Tab-separated table of C-alpha atoms in Angstrom:
chain	number	residue	atom	x	y	z
Z	624	UNK	CA	66.307	104.123	105.130
Z	625	UNK	CA	67.605	105.087	108.551
Z	626	UNK	CA	68.188	108.729	109.443
Z	627	UNK	CA	69.233	110.344	112.697
Z	628	UNK	CA	69.106	113.946	113.749
Z	629	UNK	CA	70.111	116.123	116.627
Z	630	UNK	CA	68.452	114.985	119.849
Z	631	UNK	CA	65.944	117.798	119.804
Z	632	UNK	CA	64.833	117.016	116.252
Z	633	UNK	CA	62.610	114.011	115.584
Z	634	UNK	CA	61.893	112.493	112.171
Z	635	UNK	CA	58.222	113.320	111.979
Z	636	UNK	CA	55.778	115.749	110.470
Z	637	UNK	CA	54.940	118.743	112.579
Z	638	UNK	CA	52.120	121.213	112.359
Z	639	UNK	CA	53.476	124.664	112.926
Z	640	UNK	CA	50.649	127.089	113.492
Z	641	UNK	CA	52.343	129.907	111.694
Z	642	UNK	CA	49.945	132.255	109.988
Z	643	UNK	CA	52.087	134.770	108.193
Z	644	UNK	CA	49.094	136.980	107.659
Z	645	UNK	CA	46.203	136.488	110.070
Z	646	UNK	CA	43.082	135.522	108.174
Z	647	UNK	CA	39.964	135.967	110.248
Z	648	UNK	CA	37.408	133.180	110.006
Z	649	UNK	CA	39.756	130.679	108.366
Z	650	UNK	CA	40.941	130.529	104.784
Z	651	UNK	CA	39.291	133.078	102.477
Z	652	UNK	CA	37.399	132.227	99.323
Z	653	UNK	CA	39.675	131.563	96.382
Z	654	UNK	CA	42.415	130.055	98.526
Z	655	UNK	CA	44.818	127.874	96.523
Z	656	UNK	CA	46.760	124.969	98.066
Z	657	UNK	CA	50.431	124.590	97.344
Z	658	UNK	CA	53.652	123.025	98.543
Z	659	UNK	CA	57.366	123.712	98.392
Z	660	UNK	CA	59.753	120.808	97.781
Z	661	UNK	CA	63.524	120.655	98.040
Z	662	UNK	CA	65.153	117.424	96.949
Z	663	UNK	CA	68.633	115.973	97.277
Z	664	UNK	CA	68.681	113.097	94.801
Z	665	UNK	CA	71.047	110.383	93.588
Z	666	UNK	CA	72.582	109.729	97.013
Z	667	UNK	CA	74.876	106.733	96.546
Z	668	UNK	CA	77.461	107.056	99.332
Z	669	UNK	CA	77.288	108.348	102.901
Z	670	UNK	CA	80.237	108.749	105.245
Z	671	UNK	CA	80.341	108.949	108.992
Z	672	UNK	CA	79.677	112.513	110.110
Z	673	UNK	CA	77.496	113.261	107.084
Z	674	UNK	CA	74.846	115.955	107.133
Z	675	UNK	CA	72.513	117.849	104.836
Z	676	UNK	CA	71.590	121.368	105.931
Z	677	UNK	CA	69.030	123.332	103.898
Z	678	UNK	CA	67.612	126.820	104.332
Z	679	UNK	CA	64.447	127.869	102.492
Z	680	UNK	CA	62.303	130.990	102.501
Z	681	UNK	CA	58.789	130.866	103.919
Z	682	UNK	CA	56.350	133.053	101.939
Z	683	UNK	CA	55.905	136.349	103.819
Z	684	UNK	CA	52.974	138.618	104.502
Z	685	UNK	CA	52.803	140.942	101.507
Z	686	UNK	CA	50.189	143.326	100.165
Z	687	UNK	CA	49.518	141.208	97.060
Z	688	UNK	CA	48.975	137.887	98.831
Z	689	UNK	CA	47.743	136.126	101.942
Z	690	UNK	CA	49.587	132.992	103.048
Z	691	UNK	CA	49.160	130.362	105.736
Z	692	UNK	CA	51.961	127.823	106.169
Z	693	UNK	CA	51.011	124.354	107.407
Z	694	UNK	CA	53.008	121.125	107.671
Z	695	UNK	CA	56.789	121.464	107.575
Z	696	UNK	CA	58.511	118.112	106.976
Z	697	UNK	CA	60.870	117.011	108.438
Z	698	UNK	CA	60.646	118.978	111.639
Z	699	UNK	CA	62.915	122.004	111.276
Z	700	UNK	CA	65.763	122.822	113.586
Z	701	UNK	CA	64.414	126.368	113.711
Z	702	UNK	CA	62.401	129.014	111.940
Z	703	UNK	CA	64.688	132.019	111.696
Z	704	UNK	CA	63.691	135.635	111.132
Z	705	UNK	CA	65.687	138.511	109.723
Z	706	UNK	CA	64.786	141.450	111.983
Z	707	UNK	CA	65.620	143.990	109.272
Z	708	UNK	CA	63.793	142.605	106.218
Z	709	UNK	CA	61.208	140.523	108.107
Z	710	UNK	CA	61.907	137.441	105.992
Z	711	UNK	CA	61.361	134.028	107.610
Z	712	UNK	CA	63.713	131.151	106.873
Z	713	UNK	CA	63.266	127.490	107.763
Z	714	UNK	CA	66.425	125.545	108.680
Z	715	UNK	CA	66.490	121.767	108.204
Z	716	UNK	CA	69.166	119.230	109.129
Z	717	UNK	CA	69.242	115.546	108.178
Z	718	UNK	CA	71.905	112.972	109.011
Z	719	UNK	CA	72.074	109.421	107.637
Z	720	UNK	CA	73.277	106.213	109.256
Z	721	UNK	CA	76.482	105.441	107.353
Z	722	UNK	CA	76.210	101.737	108.247
Z	723	UNK	CA	72.903	101.404	106.369
Z	724	UNK	CA	72.262	101.454	102.605
Z	725	UNK	CA	72.128	104.990	101.118
Z	726	UNK	CA	68.601	106.460	100.973
Z	727	UNK	CA	68.852	107.427	97.247
Z	728	UNK	CA	67.036	110.709	97.900
Z	729	UNK	CA	65.697	112.891	100.678
Z	730	UNK	CA	63.029	115.588	100.651
Z	731	UNK	CA	62.290	118.762	102.588
Z	732	UNK	CA	58.919	120.392	102.121
Z	733	UNK	CA	56.201	122.576	103.538
Z	734	UNK	CA	52.548	123.024	102.635
Z	735	UNK	CA	50.802	126.349	102.333
Z	736	UNK	CA	47.522	127.939	101.321
Z	737	UNK	CA	47.510	131.281	99.577
Z	738	UNK	CA	45.335	133.836	97.873
Z	739	UNK	CA	46.778	136.238	95.362
Z	740	UNK	CA	45.630	139.381	93.671
Z	741	UNK	CA	47.085	141.714	91.075
Z	742	UNK	CA	48.517	144.982	92.339
Z	743	UNK	CA	47.473	148.260	90.703
Z	744	UNK	CA	48.780	151.606	91.944
Z	745	UNK	CA	47.974	154.740	89.939
Z	746	UNK	CA	50.384	157.374	91.200
Z	747	UNK	CA	49.420	161.016	90.744
Z	748	UNK	CA	52.704	162.969	90.928
Z	749	UNK	CA	50.835	165.948	92.381
Z	750	UNK	CA	49.670	163.871	95.356
Z	751	UNK	CA	53.069	162.429	96.285
Z	752	UNK	CA	54.107	163.563	99.758
Z	753	UNK	CA	57.683	164.376	100.807
Z	754	UNK	CA	59.666	161.700	102.612
Z	755	UNK	CA	60.320	161.666	106.313
Z	756	UNK	CA	64.066	161.280	105.951
Z	757	UNK	CA	64.444	160.376	109.621
Z	758	UNK	CA	62.048	157.431	109.460
Z	759	UNK	CA	63.337	153.880	109.901
Z	760	UNK	CA	61.874	152.822	106.551
Z	761	UNK	CA	63.540	155.672	104.685
Z	762	UNK	CA	66.907	155.040	106.313
Z	763	UNK	CA	66.741	151.295	105.638
Z	764	UNK	CA	65.757	151.452	101.983
Z	765	UNK	CA	67.966	154.320	100.825
Z	766	UNK	CA	71.253	153.013	102.216
Z	767	UNK	CA	73.940	151.227	100.240
Z	768	UNK	CA	74.461	147.519	100.824
Z	769	UNK	CA	76.132	144.554	99.157
Z	770	UNK	CA	75.154	144.499	95.447
Z	771	UNK	CA	73.338	147.842	95.805
Z	772	UNK	CA	75.856	150.663	95.396
Z	773	UNK	CA	74.545	154.212	95.711
Z	774	UNK	CA	77.711	156.199	94.960
Z	775	UNK	CA	80.247	156.323	92.146
Z	776	UNK	CA	79.098	155.245	88.660
Z	777	UNK	CA	75.547	154.438	89.812
Z	778	UNK	CA	74.985	157.900	91.266
Z	779	UNK	CA	76.696	159.623	88.337
Z	780	UNK	CA	74.516	157.863	85.761
Z	781	UNK	CA	71.332	158.376	87.762
Z	782	UNK	CA	71.987	162.113	87.996
Z	783	UNK	CA	72.432	162.225	84.224
Z	784	UNK	CA	69.162	160.339	83.756
Z	785	UNK	CA	67.003	162.488	86.045
Z	786	UNK	CA	68.680	165.771	85.102
Z	787	UNK	CA	66.881	168.763	86.558
Z	788	UNK	CA	63.693	166.814	87.337
Z	789	UNK	CA	62.857	167.319	91.017
Z	790	UNK	CA	59.617	165.318	91.268
Z	791	UNK	CA	59.876	161.944	92.999
Z	792	UNK	CA	57.564	159.969	90.704
Z	793	UNK	CA	58.857	161.568	87.462
Z	794	UNK	CA	62.370	160.595	88.588
Z	795	UNK	CA	61.241	156.997	89.091
Z	796	UNK	CA	59.710	157.013	85.598
Z	797	UNK	CA	62.906	158.354	84.027
Z	798	UNK	CA	65.046	155.708	85.747
Z	799	UNK	CA	62.638	152.938	84.713
Z	800	UNK	CA	62.516	154.163	81.099
Z	801	UNK	CA	66.309	154.337	80.872
Z	802	UNK	CA	66.804	150.777	82.137
Z	803	UNK	CA	64.122	149.407	79.802
Z	804	UNK	CA	65.780	151.149	76.850
Z	805	UNK	CA	69.440	150.545	77.658
Z	806	UNK	CA	69.916	147.245	79.520
Z	807	UNK	CA	69.703	144.019	77.532
Z	808	UNK	CA	67.973	140.989	79.017
Z	809	UNK	CA	70.305	137.975	79.087
Z	810	UNK	CA	70.537	134.803	81.165
Z	811	UNK	CA	72.986	134.531	82.715
Z	812	UNK	CA	73.612	138.238	82.869
Z	813	UNK	CA	76.867	139.904	83.760
Z	814	UNK	CA	79.107	137.842	86.028
Z	815	UNK	CA	78.865	140.414	88.799
Z	816	UNK	CA	75.423	140.458	90.402
Z	817	UNK	CA	75.822	144.012	91.704
Z	818	UNK	CA	74.441	147.253	90.310
Z	819	UNK	CA	77.798	148.638	89.130
Z	820	UNK	CA	78.540	145.492	87.109
Z	821	UNK	CA	75.120	145.565	85.456
Z	822	UNK	CA	75.512	149.265	84.658
Z	823	UNK	CA	78.941	148.683	83.138
Z	824	UNK	CA	77.918	145.707	80.989
Z	825	UNK	CA	74.402	146.991	80.200
Z	826	UNK	CA	72.978	143.480	80.368
Z	827	UNK	CA	71.460	141.239	82.983
Z	828	UNK	CA	68.705	138.893	84.068
Z	829	UNK	CA	65.532	139.912	85.887
Z	830	UNK	CA	67.298	140.115	89.244
Z	831	UNK	CA	70.071	142.288	87.847
Z	832	UNK	CA	67.570	144.654	86.205
Z	833	UNK	CA	65.858	145.017	89.573
Z	834	UNK	CA	69.076	145.410	91.563
Z	835	UNK	CA	70.206	148.198	89.225
Z	836	UNK	CA	66.922	150.098	89.437
Z	837	UNK	CA	66.846	149.655	93.216
Z	838	UNK	CA	70.359	151.107	93.479
Z	839	UNK	CA	69.576	153.999	91.140
Z	840	UNK	CA	66.455	154.947	93.070
Z	841	UNK	CA	68.284	154.788	96.392
Z	842	UNK	CA	71.160	156.867	95.033
Z	843	UNK	CA	68.841	159.870	94.628
Z	844	UNK	CA	66.992	159.358	97.899
Z	845	UNK	CA	64.054	157.216	96.748
Z	846	UNK	CA	63.454	154.104	98.920
Z	847	UNK	CA	63.412	150.842	96.943
Z	848	UNK	CA	63.828	147.099	97.479
Z	849	UNK	CA	63.891	143.938	95.373
Z	850	UNK	CA	61.186	141.268	95.667
Z	851	UNK	CA	61.502	137.597	94.673
Z	852	UNK	CA	58.549	135.492	93.572
Z	853	UNK	CA	57.969	131.928	92.435
Z	854	UNK	CA	55.673	131.607	89.428
Z	855	UNK	CA	52.675	129.354	89.975
Z	856	UNK	CA	53.580	127.704	86.657
Z	857	UNK	CA	57.194	127.054	87.673
Z	858	UNK	CA	60.407	129.038	87.876
Z	859	UNK	CA	61.084	132.246	89.737
Z	860	UNK	CA	61.456	135.960	89.095
Z	861	UNK	CA	62.658	139.195	90.676
Z	862	UNK	CA	61.029	142.622	90.445
Z	863	UNK	CA	61.262	145.639	92.738
Z	864	UNK	CA	59.142	148.044	94.737
Z	865	UNK	CA	59.527	151.771	95.303
Z	866	UNK	CA	58.145	153.454	98.408
Z	867	UNK	CA	55.997	156.458	97.502
Z	868	UNK	CA	54.585	158.474	100.407
Z	869	UNK	CA	50.813	158.441	100.321
Z	870	UNK	CA	50.758	155.270	98.186
Z	871	UNK	CA	53.039	152.755	99.902
Z	872	UNK	CA	55.081	150.170	98.010
Z	873	UNK	CA	54.677	150.549	94.244
Z	874	UNK	CA	55.828	147.644	92.000
Z	875	UNK	CA	58.156	147.972	89.024
Z	876	UNK	CA	59.256	145.214	86.649
Z	877	UNK	CA	61.724	146.626	84.106
Z	878	UNK	CA	62.885	143.278	82.678
Z	879	UNK	CA	59.362	142.205	81.733
Z	880	UNK	CA	58.446	145.804	80.893
Z	881	UNK	CA	61.082	145.707	78.171
Z	882	UNK	CA	58.982	143.099	76.369
Z	883	UNK	CA	56.028	145.486	76.134
Z	884	UNK	CA	57.917	147.985	73.966
Z	885	UNK	CA	57.911	148.278	70.160
Z	886	UNK	CA	60.734	145.760	69.644
Z	887	UNK	CA	59.309	143.268	72.143
Z	888	UNK	CA	62.609	143.032	73.992
Z	889	UNK	CA	63.860	140.762	71.223
Z	890	UNK	CA	60.655	138.705	71.016
Z	891	UNK	CA	58.111	138.746	68.192
Z	892	UNK	CA	54.780	140.443	68.807
Z	893	UNK	CA	52.992	137.072	68.653
Z	894	UNK	CA	55.320	135.681	71.317
Z	895	UNK	CA	54.788	138.701	73.559
Z	896	UNK	CA	51.019	138.556	73.131
Z	897	UNK	CA	51.011	134.845	73.953
Z	898	UNK	CA	52.995	135.482	77.138
Z	899	UNK	CA	50.949	138.460	78.272
Z	900	UNK	CA	47.360	137.919	77.169
Z	901	UNK	CA	46.401	135.378	79.842
Z	902	UNK	CA	47.981	137.626	82.470
Z	903	UNK	CA	45.842	140.601	81.534
Z	904	UNK	CA	48.828	142.722	80.528
Z	905	UNK	CA	48.327	145.170	77.622
Z	906	UNK	CA	51.078	145.038	75.005
Z	907	UNK	CA	52.648	148.262	73.753
Z	908	UNK	CA	53.279	150.254	76.929
Z	909	UNK	CA	56.380	149.306	78.954
Z	910	UNK	CA	55.272	151.657	81.723
Z	911	UNK	CA	52.265	149.474	82.478
Z	912	UNK	CA	54.610	147.408	84.646
Z	913	UNK	CA	55.533	150.511	86.632
Z	914	UNK	CA	52.683	150.590	89.144
Z	915	UNK	CA	50.961	147.384	88.020
Z	916	UNK	CA	51.753	143.769	88.796
Z	917	UNK	CA	49.858	140.754	87.479
Z	918	UNK	CA	49.236	137.722	89.674
Z	919	UNK	CA	50.143	134.029	89.090
Z	920	UNK	CA	53.027	134.389	91.536
Z	921	UNK	CA	53.940	133.701	95.162
Z	922	UNK	CA	56.230	136.253	96.750
Z	923	UNK	CA	58.981	134.411	98.645
Z	924	UNK	CA	61.342	137.135	99.912
Z	925	UNK	CA	61.671	140.911	100.082
Z	926	UNK	CA	64.996	142.710	99.988
Z	927	UNK	CA	68.591	141.580	99.672
Z	928	UNK	CA	71.243	140.554	102.181
Z	929	UNK	CA	68.862	138.468	104.270
Z	930	UNK	CA	70.635	137.816	107.552
Z	931	UNK	CA	69.912	135.023	110.040
Z	932	UNK	CA	71.882	133.137	112.676
Z	933	UNK	CA	72.081	129.383	112.128
Z	934	UNK	CA	71.790	127.279	115.305
Z	935	UNK	CA	73.336	124.355	113.413
Z	936	UNK	CA	76.429	126.196	112.212
Z	937	UNK	CA	76.587	128.547	115.177
Z	938	UNK	CA	77.203	131.699	113.192
Z	939	UNK	CA	75.466	134.332	111.113
Z	940	UNK	CA	74.530	133.741	107.472
Z	941	UNK	CA	74.012	136.505	104.926
Z	942	UNK	CA	72.224	135.652	101.683
Z	943	UNK	CA	72.595	138.413	99.100
Z	944	UNK	CA	69.710	136.707	97.318
Z	945	UNK	CA	67.793	133.884	98.992
Z	946	UNK	CA	65.141	133.349	96.325
Z	947	UNK	CA	63.372	130.121	97.344
Z	948	UNK	CA	66.467	128.763	99.086
Z	949	UNK	CA	68.904	125.906	98.585
Z	950	UNK	CA	71.167	125.971	95.555
Z	951	UNK	CA	69.223	128.886	93.998
Z	952	UNK	CA	70.440	131.284	96.695
Z	953	UNK	CA	73.518	133.511	96.567
Z	954	UNK	CA	75.536	132.101	98.273
Z	955	UNK	CA	73.994	128.627	98.198
Z	956	UNK	CA	71.602	127.996	101.084
Z	957	UNK	CA	72.624	124.381	101.568
Z	958	UNK	CA	75.565	122.541	103.099
Z	959	UNK	CA	76.175	118.890	102.206
Z	960	UNK	CA	78.958	116.990	103.930
Z	961	UNK	CA	79.933	113.332	103.721
Z	962	UNK	CA	77.854	112.397	100.652
Z	963	UNK	CA	78.874	111.592	97.091
Z	964	UNK	CA	79.572	114.650	94.942
Z	965	UNK	CA	77.470	113.783	91.888
Z	966	UNK	CA	74.229	114.734	93.598
Z	967	UNK	CA	71.264	116.521	92.102
Z	968	UNK	CA	69.598	119.081	94.322
Z	969	UNK	CA	66.981	121.712	93.660
Z	970	UNK	CA	63.607	123.151	94.571
Z	971	UNK	CA	60.199	123.381	92.961
Z	972	UNK	CA	56.787	124.634	93.978
Z	973	UNK	CA	53.481	122.951	93.168
Z	974	UNK	CA	50.256	124.975	93.275
Z	975	UNK	CA	46.630	123.993	92.871
Z	976	UNK	CA	47.193	120.636	94.540
Z	977	UNK	CA	49.208	118.909	97.217
Z	978	UNK	CA	51.469	116.057	96.206
Z	979	UNK	CA	50.213	112.924	97.932
Z	980	UNK	CA	53.567	111.578	99.078
Z	981	UNK	CA	57.284	111.446	98.405
Z	982	UNK	CA	56.782	109.032	95.505
Z	983	UNK	CA	54.703	111.649	93.706
Z	984	UNK	CA	57.281	114.278	94.626
Z	985	UNK	CA	60.063	112.118	93.203
Z	986	UNK	CA	58.267	111.811	89.873
Z	987	UNK	CA	57.724	115.572	89.849
Z	988	UNK	CA	61.409	116.065	90.643
Z	989	UNK	CA	62.463	114.316	87.445
Z	990	UNK	CA	60.094	116.494	85.431
Z	991	UNK	CA	60.838	119.865	87.047
Z	992	UNK	CA	64.589	119.391	87.493
Z	993	UNK	CA	65.359	117.552	84.269
Z	994	UNK	CA	68.204	119.892	83.302
Z	995	UNK	CA	69.987	119.168	86.579
Z	996	UNK	CA	69.906	115.436	85.849
Z	997	UNK	CA	71.205	116.086	82.338
Z	998	UNK	CA	74.107	118.115	83.748
Z	999	UNK	CA	75.163	115.019	85.710
Z	1000	UNK	CA	74.753	112.759	82.676
Z	1001	UNK	CA	71.702	110.936	84.094
Z	1002	UNK	CA	69.745	110.717	80.838
Z	1003	UNK	CA	67.969	107.494	81.663
Z	1004	UNK	CA	66.460	109.058	84.797
Z	1005	UNK	CA	64.316	111.506	82.864
Z	1006	UNK	CA	63.553	109.569	79.675
Z	1007	UNK	CA	60.257	108.159	80.942
Z	1008	UNK	CA	59.265	111.546	82.346
Z	1009	UNK	CA	60.005	113.145	78.970
Z	1010	UNK	CA	57.673	110.684	77.274
Z	1011	UNK	CA	54.932	111.308	79.827
Z	1012	UNK	CA	55.309	115.066	79.443
Z	1013	UNK	CA	55.083	114.809	75.669
Z	1014	UNK	CA	51.873	112.806	75.985
Z	1015	UNK	CA	50.460	115.445	78.328
Z	1016	UNK	CA	51.909	118.586	76.686
Z	1017	UNK	CA	52.315	117.603	73.058
Z	1018	UNK	CA	52.810	121.147	71.780
Z	1019	UNK	CA	55.209	122.251	74.510
Z	1020	UNK	CA	58.875	123.140	74.229
Z	1021	UNK	CA	60.913	121.642	77.050
Z	1022	UNK	CA	59.631	118.045	76.839
Z	1023	UNK	CA	60.728	117.907	73.198
Z	1024	UNK	CA	64.112	119.512	73.903
Z	1025	UNK	CA	64.726	117.078	76.743
Z	1026	UNK	CA	63.618	114.120	74.643
Z	1027	UNK	CA	65.932	115.262	71.865
Z	1028	UNK	CA	68.845	115.355	74.306
Z	1029	UNK	CA	67.992	111.812	75.390
Z	1030	UNK	CA	67.982	110.649	71.760
Z	1031	UNK	CA	71.323	112.369	71.145
Z	1032	UNK	CA	72.823	110.580	74.118
Z	1033	UNK	CA	71.550	107.253	72.741
Z	1034	UNK	CA	72.969	107.998	69.281
Z	1035	UNK	CA	69.510	108.151	67.680
Z	1036	UNK	CA	70.210	111.340	65.740
Z	1037	UNK	CA	67.276	111.269	63.342
Z	1038	UNK	CA	64.875	110.977	66.269
Z	1039	UNK	CA	66.742	113.798	68.006
Z	1040	UNK	CA	66.431	115.938	64.869
Z	1041	UNK	CA	62.669	115.405	64.816
Z	1042	UNK	CA	62.368	116.215	68.526
Z	1043	UNK	CA	64.297	119.481	68.247
Z	1044	UNK	CA	62.206	120.520	65.242
Z	1045	UNK	CA	59.078	119.931	67.315
Z	1046	UNK	CA	60.557	122.108	70.051
Z	1047	UNK	CA	61.255	124.909	67.575
Z	1048	UNK	CA	57.597	125.082	66.540
Z	1049	UNK	CA	56.331	124.418	70.071
Z	1050	UNK	CA	54.171	126.944	71.887
Z	1051	UNK	CA	54.841	128.396	75.299
Z	1052	UNK	CA	53.825	131.409	77.369
Z	1053	UNK	CA	57.071	131.346	79.379
Z	1054	UNK	CA	59.945	133.635	78.432
Z	1055	UNK	CA	62.615	131.060	79.287
Z	1056	UNK	CA	60.985	128.310	77.228
Z	1057	UNK	CA	60.600	130.617	74.228
Z	1058	UNK	CA	64.310	131.411	74.405
Z	1059	UNK	CA	65.099	127.699	74.663
Z	1060	UNK	CA	63.035	127.162	71.511
Z	1061	UNK	CA	64.509	130.099	69.566
Z	1062	UNK	CA	68.122	129.518	70.566
Z	1063	UNK	CA	69.098	126.220	72.169
Z	1064	UNK	CA	66.817	124.025	70.064
Z	1065	UNK	CA	68.604	125.393	66.974
Z	1066	UNK	CA	72.006	124.777	68.566
Z	1067	UNK	CA	71.071	121.191	69.362
Z	1068	UNK	CA	69.652	120.735	65.867
Z	1069	UNK	CA	72.966	121.991	64.505
Z	1070	UNK	CA	74.714	119.394	66.667
Z	1071	UNK	CA	72.523	116.684	65.136
Z	1072	UNK	CA	73.376	117.802	61.620
Z	1073	UNK	CA	77.093	117.780	62.460
Z	1074	UNK	CA	76.814	114.226	63.769
Z	1075	UNK	CA	74.914	113.272	60.604
Z	1076	UNK	CA	77.696	114.928	58.531
Z	1077	UNK	CA	75.398	117.618	57.154
Z	1078	UNK	CA	77.792	120.468	57.850
Z	1079	UNK	CA	76.068	123.129	55.736
Z	1080	UNK	CA	72.759	122.561	57.502
Z	1081	UNK	CA	74.518	122.638	60.879
Z	1082	UNK	CA	76.141	125.979	60.075
Z	1083	UNK	CA	72.752	127.422	59.124
Z	1084	UNK	CA	71.367	126.532	62.551
Z	1085	UNK	CA	74.337	128.041	64.401
Z	1086	UNK	CA	74.215	131.182	62.259
Z	1087	UNK	CA	70.529	131.597	63.061
Z	1088	UNK	CA	71.359	131.691	66.777
Z	1089	UNK	CA	74.224	134.143	66.228
Z	1090	UNK	CA	72.012	136.465	64.173
Z	1091	UNK	CA	69.498	136.637	67.013
Z	1092	UNK	CA	72.247	138.173	69.168
Z	1093	UNK	CA	71.033	136.806	72.478
Z	1094	UNK	CA	73.488	134.944	74.674
Z	1095	UNK	CA	70.795	133.286	76.795
Z	1096	UNK	CA	72.550	130.596	78.865
Z	1097	UNK	CA	75.586	131.027	76.610
Z	1098	UNK	CA	73.660	130.114	73.430
Z	1099	UNK	CA	75.476	132.600	71.182
Z	1100	UNK	CA	78.924	131.598	72.480
Z	1101	UNK	CA	78.010	127.943	71.914
Z	1102	UNK	CA	76.887	128.676	68.342
Z	1103	UNK	CA	80.084	130.606	67.580
Z	1104	UNK	CA	82.182	127.685	68.835
Z	1105	UNK	CA	80.514	125.128	66.580
Z	1106	UNK	CA	80.241	127.447	63.623
Z	1107	UNK	CA	84.046	127.323	63.593
Z	1108	UNK	CA	84.417	123.594	64.157
Z	1109	UNK	CA	81.948	120.690	63.846
Z	1110	UNK	CA	80.303	119.311	66.950
Z	1111	UNK	CA	81.596	115.878	67.939
Z	1112	UNK	CA	80.007	113.250	70.142
Z	1113	UNK	CA	79.926	114.684	73.655
Z	1114	UNK	CA	77.414	115.547	76.344
Z	1115	UNK	CA	74.940	118.201	75.094
Z	1116	UNK	CA	75.171	121.352	77.214
């Protein structure tokens, strides 16, 4: 593989002595190694003038974690900083020699060491001090911005919720309680990512829950901001923080808090207990996640509308939501020119170890980003990884779902049926995987029965999904479609 870059950028590893939070005497006890990886895979064609530009968030200093960033590979064009939110963003650029064979894949990564701790803030409403409304912090985190409206329907509803309550913390509690009780968790949520859209549709994902509560708090003069984290076990999440004078930033997680209520947010009590018990979260009190935050996460960004100026593009970029960067951002934090279109790109984070090399990272890519390969029809790429995952995690959910999709693609419907049944009874402590098991595994099983001409059994599976009334990743819409007409041989969604 031959790659060229701008003259000032060499293809080598660089140590950037960037301690995001100064740690006296070196790394503290309990420090965990980790690494961030962004991959662009299945590169088959490169044209002259090609380039891959990627922006990714560097974990910030935050009161629930300490982070030191080490090697950043390849050497970045720049490390950019948003002066308003304080977020740091790494900018990478890679160019390939179009006269040489395509490189198949390319990686961008950085290593880090971190310590984490749960956050517990017990707010006494009687001790809350009044805000300094002229302070920079107050002005910044009570203003309206893209996605976070503070007038119109948001303000009207918030006034109805808080009523005559004048206390700052009681107002926060009322807003939190209303969102937990009235907004339904769905992935994807409403098409609009902004607070008004979420309020109108009364549904959303974790980010939309947090955006709505942030907007509601700001609308009545309470500073708030969203926070994005990567889970140490994979995936990401968004919660929010409210600034309370005398206490500082206080966490709130209404989307997960919904699961702690009597109805479990649509999950069974056993499922909720399984998800929460190893995190030290008591089941039964949604308000526990207003003031408390369990660990097992790495905060990646704070706030929305992260703004940096790209030296490569020569203009300002505004990310309404950066998350961990790349294709996960809104808008996407990657630009790919002059390469084939059927690429797979995505990010994952590994904690507790450092991947030895790009070969190990490539194997991890197939495991962590399996759904992206499926979406491009690359079933053979992940088949071996599915088998390895099943050997390692025999009672899991996603390895069996993925293996079932491979069998369906190969026309081995009885094997697919068995795999999806294993997924349905599989155990997981992750909300997304439980929803995959309760919804999509039944949809796929219904597909199998249709292909095996067992229409009555197929309809039972689709009806089960419909009765659960959760449109996670379009599962209910999918079930309604194939309840009306049998599934025919096509790519599983």
